PDB file of C-alpha atoms in Angstrom:
ATOM      1  CA  UNK F 134      -7.330 -16.344 -16.193  1.00 46.00           C
ATOM      2  CA  UNK F 135      -7.863 -14.887 -12.786  1.00 60.00           C
ATOM      3  CA  UNK F 136      -9.021 -11.271 -12.775  1.00 82.00           C
ATOM      4  CA  UNK F 137      -6.021  -8.644 -12.019  1.00 94.00           C
ATOM      5  CA  UNK F 138      -5.679  -7.439  -8.170  1.00 97.00           C
ATOM      6  CA  UNK F 139      -3.415  -4.930  -7.024  1.00 98.00           C
ATOM      7  CA  UNK F 140      -1.233  -5.897  -4.227  1.00 98.00           C
ATOM      8  CA  UNK F 141       1.471  -4.758  -1.766  1.00 98.00           C
ATOM      9  CA  UNK F 142       4.507  -6.739  -0.806  1.00 98.00           C
ATOM     10  CA  UNK F 143       6.325  -5.238   1.936  1.00 98.00           C
ATOM     11  CA  UNK F 144      10.429  -6.126   1.701  1.00 98.00           C
ATOM     12  CA  UNK F 145      12.738  -6.131   4.619  1.00 95.00           C
ATOM     13  CA  UNK F 146      16.391  -7.159   5.181  1.00 96.00           C
ATOM     14  CA  UNK F 147      19.194  -6.151   8.006  1.00 94.00           C
ATOM     15  CA  UNK F 148      21.536  -8.967   7.476  1.00 93.00           C
ATOM     16  CA  UNK F 149      24.890  -7.582   4.582  1.00 92.00           C
ATOM     17  CA  UNK F 150      24.128  -6.874   2.051  1.00 94.00           C
ATOM     18  CA  UNK F 151      21.236  -5.279   2.528  1.00 95.00           C
ATOM     19  CA  UNK F 152      20.736  -3.460  -0.507  1.00 95.00           C
ATOM     20  CA  UNK F 153      21.243  -6.986  -3.417  1.00 95.00           C
ATOM     21  CA  UNK F 154      18.779  -8.432  -1.603  1.00 96.00           C
ATOM     22  CA  UNK F 155      15.939  -5.816  -1.441  1.00 97.00           C
ATOM     23  CA  UNK F 156      17.142  -5.250  -5.518  1.00 97.00           C
ATOM     24  CA  UNK F 157      16.664  -9.917  -6.021  1.00 97.00           C
ATOM     25  CA  UNK F 158      13.498  -9.387  -3.876  1.00 97.00           C
ATOM     26  CA  UNK F 159      12.239  -6.588  -6.449  1.00 98.00           C
ATOM     27  CA  UNK F 160      12.926  -8.642  -9.205  1.00 98.00           C
ATOM     28  CA  UNK F 161      11.093 -11.667  -8.451  1.00 97.00           C
ATOM     29  CA  UNK F 162       8.052  -9.448  -7.789  1.00 98.00           C
ATOM     30  CA  UNK F 163       8.618  -8.101 -11.147  1.00 98.00           C
ATOM     31  CA  UNK F 164       8.975 -11.997 -12.755  1.00 97.00           C
ATOM     32  CA  UNK F 165       5.075 -12.180 -11.789  1.00 98.00           C
ATOM     33  CA  UNK F 166       4.119  -8.374 -12.306  1.00 98.00           C
ATOM     34  CA  UNK F 167       0.922  -8.282 -14.380  1.00 97.00           C
ATOM     35  CA  UNK F 168       1.758  -4.446 -14.741  1.00 96.00           C
ATOM     36  CA  UNK F 169       1.441  -1.152 -12.319  1.00 97.00           C
ATOM     37  CA  UNK F 170       4.492  -1.426 -10.504  1.00 98.00           C
ATOM     38  CA  UNK F 171       5.055   1.557  -8.041  1.00 98.00           C
ATOM     39  CA  UNK F 172       7.681   1.320  -5.344  1.00 98.00           C
ATOM     40  CA  UNK F 173       8.489   3.780  -2.654  1.00 98.00           C
ATOM     41  CA  UNK F 174      11.838   4.800  -1.294  1.00 97.00           C
ATOM     42  CA  UNK F 175      14.056   2.408   0.983  1.00 97.00           C
ATOM     43  CA  UNK F 176      14.160   3.308   4.774  1.00 97.00           C
ATOM     44  CA  UNK F 177      16.547   1.970   7.026  1.00 96.00           C
ATOM     45  CA  UNK F 178      14.703   1.696  10.284  1.00 94.00           C
ATOM     46  CA  UNK F 179      15.693   0.114  13.736  1.00 92.00           C
ATOM     47  CA  UNK F 180      15.077  -3.529  13.989  1.00 89.00           C
ATOM     48  CA  UNK F 181      11.734  -4.803  15.847  1.00 82.00           C
ATOM     49  CA  UNK F 182      12.238  -7.814  17.825  1.00 78.00           C
ATOM     50  CA  UNK F 183      15.036 -10.001  19.669  1.00 78.00           C
ATOM     51  CA  UNK F 184      18.391  -7.172  21.208  1.00 80.00           C
ATOM     52  CA  UNK F 185      21.365  -7.361  18.753  1.00 83.00           C
ATOM     53  CA  UNK F 186      19.626  -6.726  14.764  1.00 89.00           C
ATOM     54  CA  UNK F 187      21.326  -4.402  12.934  1.00 91.00           C
ATOM     55  CA  UNK F 188      19.030  -2.020  11.122  1.00 94.00           C
ATOM     56  CA  UNK F 189      16.558  -2.697   8.604  1.00 95.00           C
ATOM     57  CA  UNK F 190      16.246  -1.717   4.934  1.00 97.00           C
ATOM     58  CA  UNK F 191      12.523  -2.032   4.504  1.00 97.00           C
ATOM     59  CA  UNK F 192      10.448  -0.823   1.145  1.00 98.00           C
ATOM     60  CA  UNK F 193       6.737  -1.186  -0.174  1.00 98.00           C
ATOM     61  CA  UNK F 194       6.010  -2.315  -3.461  1.00 98.00           C
ATOM     62  CA  UNK F 195       2.598  -2.725  -5.593  1.00 98.00           C
ATOM     63  CA  UNK F 196       1.290  -4.053  -8.567  1.00 98.00           C
ATOM     64  CA  UNK F 197      -1.377  -6.248 -10.539  1.00 98.00           C
ATOM     65  CA  UNK F 198      -1.335  -9.913  -9.971  1.00 98.00           C
ATOM     66  CA  UNK F 199      -3.260 -12.210 -11.866  1.00 96.00           C
ATOM     67  CA  UNK F 200      -3.108 -14.955  -9.179  1.00 94.00           C
ATOM     68  CA  UNK F 201      -4.646 -15.679  -6.165  1.00 95.00           C
ATOM     69  CA  UNK F 202      -3.918 -14.347  -2.813  1.00 96.00           C
ATOM     70  CA  UNK F 203      -2.634 -18.634  -1.803  1.00 96.00           C
ATOM     71  CA  UNK F 204      -0.768 -18.457  -4.553  1.00 96.00           C
ATOM     72  CA  UNK F 205       1.326 -15.082  -4.134  1.00 97.00           C
ATOM     73  CA  UNK F 206       1.952 -16.383  -0.716  1.00 97.00           C
ATOM     74  CA  UNK F 207       3.902 -19.677  -1.341  1.00 97.00           C
ATOM     75  CA  UNK F 208       5.778 -17.659  -4.028  1.00 97.00           C
ATOM     76  CA  UNK F 209       6.522 -15.528  -1.506  1.00 97.00           C
ATOM     77  CA  UNK F 210       7.831 -17.562   0.641  1.00 95.00           C
ATOM     78  CA  UNK F 211       9.200 -19.550  -2.112  1.00 96.00           C
ATOM     79  CA  UNK F 212      11.168 -16.542  -3.181  1.00 96.00           C
ATOM     80  CA  UNK F 213      12.251 -16.243   0.607  1.00 93.00           C
ATOM     81  CA  UNK F 214      13.936 -19.592   0.249  1.00 94.00           C
ATOM     82  CA  UNK F 215      15.395 -19.302  -3.201  1.00 93.00           C
ATOM     83  CA  UNK F 216      17.087 -15.630  -2.043  1.00 94.00           C
ATOM     84  CA  UNK F 217      18.871 -17.316   0.760  1.00 85.00           C
ATOM     85  CA  UNK F 218      16.645 -16.445   3.908  1.00 83.00           C
ATOM     86  CA  UNK F 219      17.617 -18.568   6.574  1.00 79.00           C
ATOM     87  CA  UNK F 220      14.999 -19.426   9.730  1.00 76.00           C
ATOM     88  CA  UNK F 221      16.430 -18.391  12.571  1.00 69.00           C
ATOM     89  CA  UNK F 222      12.881 -17.310  14.197  1.00 69.00           C
ATOM     90  CA  UNK F 223      10.168 -15.432  14.553  1.00 69.00           C
ATOM     91  CA  UNK F 224      11.563 -11.303  14.453  1.00 68.00           C
ATOM     92  CA  UNK F 225      15.262 -12.422  14.185  1.00 72.00           C
ATOM     93  CA  UNK F 226      17.642 -11.135  11.440  1.00 84.00           C
ATOM     94  CA  UNK F 227      16.892 -12.113   8.383  1.00 89.00           C
ATOM     95  CA  UNK F 228      18.280 -11.992   4.336  1.00 92.00           C
ATOM     96  CA  UNK F 229      14.845 -10.963   2.626  1.00 95.00           C
ATOM     97  CA  UNK F 230      11.672 -11.070   4.320  1.00 94.00           C
ATOM     98  CA  UNK F 231       8.459 -10.363   1.773  1.00 96.00           C
ATOM     99  CA  UNK F 232       5.391 -10.065   3.373  1.00 96.00           C
ATOM    100  CA  UNK F 233       1.824  -9.994   1.688  1.00 98.00           C
ATOM    101  CA  UNK F 234       0.212  -6.503   2.914  1.00 98.00           C
ATOM    102  CA  UNK F 235      -2.729  -6.077   0.428  1.00 98.00           C
ATOM    103  CA  UNK F 236      -4.607  -8.433  -2.043  1.00 98.00           C
ATOM    104  CA  UNK F 237      -6.762  -6.337  -3.735  1.00 97.00           C
ATOM    105  CA  UNK F 238      -9.964  -5.737  -1.640  1.00 97.00           C
ATOM    106  CA  UNK F 239      -9.551  -9.046  -0.195  1.00 97.00           C
ATOM    107  CA  UNK F 240     -10.223 -10.236   3.786  1.00 97.00           C
ATOM    108  CA  UNK F 241      -9.133 -13.464   4.780  1.00 93.00           C
ATOM    109  CA  UNK F 242      -8.758 -15.346   8.449  1.00 92.00           C
ATOM    110  CA  UNK F 243      -5.794 -18.212   7.567  1.00 90.00           C
ATOM    111  CA  UNK F 244      -3.608 -18.907   5.259  1.00 89.00           C
ATOM    112  CA  UNK F 245      -2.807 -15.549   4.199  1.00 94.00           C
ATOM    113  CA  UNK F 246      -4.296 -12.947   6.854  1.00 95.00           C
ATOM    114  CA  UNK F 247      -5.270 -10.887   4.431  1.00 97.00           C
ATOM    115  CA  UNK F 248      -4.705  -7.397   4.914  1.00 97.00           C
ATOM    116  CA  UNK F 249      -1.997  -7.904   7.087  1.00 97.00           C
ATOM    117  CA  UNK F 250      -2.826  -8.079  10.527  1.00 95.00           C
ATOM    118  CA  UNK F 251       0.156  -6.247  11.857  1.00 95.00           C
ATOM    119  CA  UNK F 252       0.153  -3.092   8.800  1.00 97.00           C
ATOM    120  CA  UNK F 253      -2.011  -1.106  11.902  1.00 97.00           C
ATOM    121  CA  UNK F 254       1.718  -1.574  14.473  1.00 96.00           C
ATOM    122  CA  UNK F 255       4.129  -0.920  11.634  1.00 96.00           C
ATOM    123  CA  UNK F 256       5.069   2.403  11.101  1.00 97.00           C
ATOM    124  CA  UNK F 257       8.476   0.477   8.654  1.00 96.00           C
ATOM    125  CA  UNK F 258       5.410  -0.521   6.940  1.00 98.00           C
ATOM    126  CA  UNK F 259       2.961   2.345   6.377  1.00 98.00           C
ATOM    127  CA  UNK F 260       5.562   5.331   5.892  1.00 98.00           C
ATOM    128  CA  UNK F 261       6.476   3.495   2.495  1.00 98.00           C
ATOM    129  CA  UNK F 262       2.905   2.210   2.088  1.00 98.00           C
ATOM    130  CA  UNK F 263       1.586   5.632   2.449  1.00 98.00           C
ATOM    131  CA  UNK F 264       4.668   6.928  -0.198  1.00 98.00           C
ATOM    132  CA  UNK F 265       3.117   5.177  -3.261  1.00 98.00           C
ATOM    133  CA  UNK F 266      -0.693   4.979  -1.684  1.00 98.00           C
ATOM    134  CA  UNK F 267      -2.157   6.910   0.632  1.00 98.00           C
ATOM    135  CA  UNK F 268      -5.824   6.857  -0.714  1.00 98.00           C
ATOM    136  CA  UNK F 269      -6.121   3.172  -0.714  1.00 98.00           C
ATOM    137  CA  UNK F 270      -8.812   2.029   1.574  1.00 98.00           C
ATOM    138  CA  UNK F 271      -8.301  -0.582   4.308  1.00 98.00           C
ATOM    139  CA  UNK F 272     -10.874  -3.366   3.002  1.00 98.00           C
ATOM    140  CA  UNK F 273     -10.739  -4.012   7.242  1.00 96.00           C
ATOM    141  CA  UNK F 274     -11.106  -1.304   8.496  1.00 97.00           C
ATOM    142  CA  UNK F 275     -12.495   0.913   6.114  1.00 97.00           C
ATOM    143  CA  UNK F 276     -10.301   3.781   6.204  1.00 98.00           C
ATOM    144  CA  UNK F 277      -7.454   5.174   4.152  1.00 98.00           C
ATOM    145  CA  UNK F 278      -3.647   4.334   4.835  1.00 98.00           C
ATOM    146  CA  UNK F 279      -2.995   7.938   5.524  1.00 98.00           C
ATOM    147  CA  UNK F 280      -5.544   7.271   8.411  1.00 98.00           C
ATOM    148  CA  UNK F 281      -3.946   4.751   9.703  1.00 98.00           C
ATOM    149  CA  UNK F 282      -0.470   5.589   9.745  1.00 98.00           C
ATOM    150  CA  UNK F 283      -1.948   9.486  11.117  1.00 98.00           C
ATOM    151  CA  UNK F 284      -3.990   7.298  14.086  1.00 98.00           C
ATOM    152  CA  UNK F 285      -0.375   4.901  14.617  1.00 98.00           C
ATOM    153  CA  UNK F 286       1.086   8.259  14.957  1.00 97.00           C
ATOM    154  CA  UNK F 287      -0.675   9.725  17.712  1.00 97.00           C
ATOM    155  CA  UNK F 288      -0.288   6.539  19.873  1.00 97.00           C
ATOM    156  CA  UNK F 289       3.924   6.163  19.475  1.00 96.00           C
ATOM    157  CA  UNK F 290       6.767   8.558  18.808  1.00 94.00           C
ATOM    158  CA  UNK F 291       7.374   8.999  15.308  1.00 94.00           C
ATOM    159  CA  UNK F 292      10.760   6.394  14.374  1.00 92.00           C
ATOM    160  CA  UNK F 293      13.717   7.599  13.173  1.00 90.00           C
ATOM    161  CA  UNK F 294      13.604   6.640   9.070  1.00 92.00           C
ATOM    162  CA  UNK F 295      16.225   7.079   7.050  1.00 93.00           C
ATOM    163  CA  UNK F 296      15.649   7.234   3.006  1.00 95.00           C
ATOM    164  CA  UNK F 297      18.844   5.277   1.429  1.00 94.00           C
ATOM    165  CA  UNK F 298      19.970   6.834  -1.790  1.00 86.00           C
ATOM    166  CA  UNK F 299      22.891   4.757  -3.502  1.00 81.00           C
ATOM    167  CA  UNK F 300      23.301   0.994  -3.176  1.00 71.00           C
ATOM    168  CA  UNK F 301      24.750   0.181   0.222  1.00 71.00           C
ATOM    169  CA  UNK F 302      25.030  -2.715   2.653  1.00 58.00           C
TER     170      UNK F 302
END
């Protein structure tokens, strides 16, 4: 058996039914979790990328995982396919997005890129990540999630977040 690693995965959806897509994504992840499940609130955020997209539902979950980072990445991409994600190009609308943010303290260039290279630039990832792991230290930067978020908010205006409290499309 491989050693257990604390992993963090960002979930996102901006196509109907967003709540259903995130719920199905969480269920796929629960199937491989080896305990220690944590999940942030779900937030509705404005889209990033091409114009004309609807707002996203975003969330971050964390759990213990007993495989390799490559195996987990393949599982995430396969889960997106199984859950109906259709290719529309980079940063376009999606049924479900499952992004591997951290795999323990692993730092790796290539596939997968660890930590995810865009964490430091994405409030829609950092806010829910900070909800469940403010003290998590980024292995590449050597600073905590709460500090990464604070640094980003010093550089750019806080985007509007709405907490989703019930099932919404």
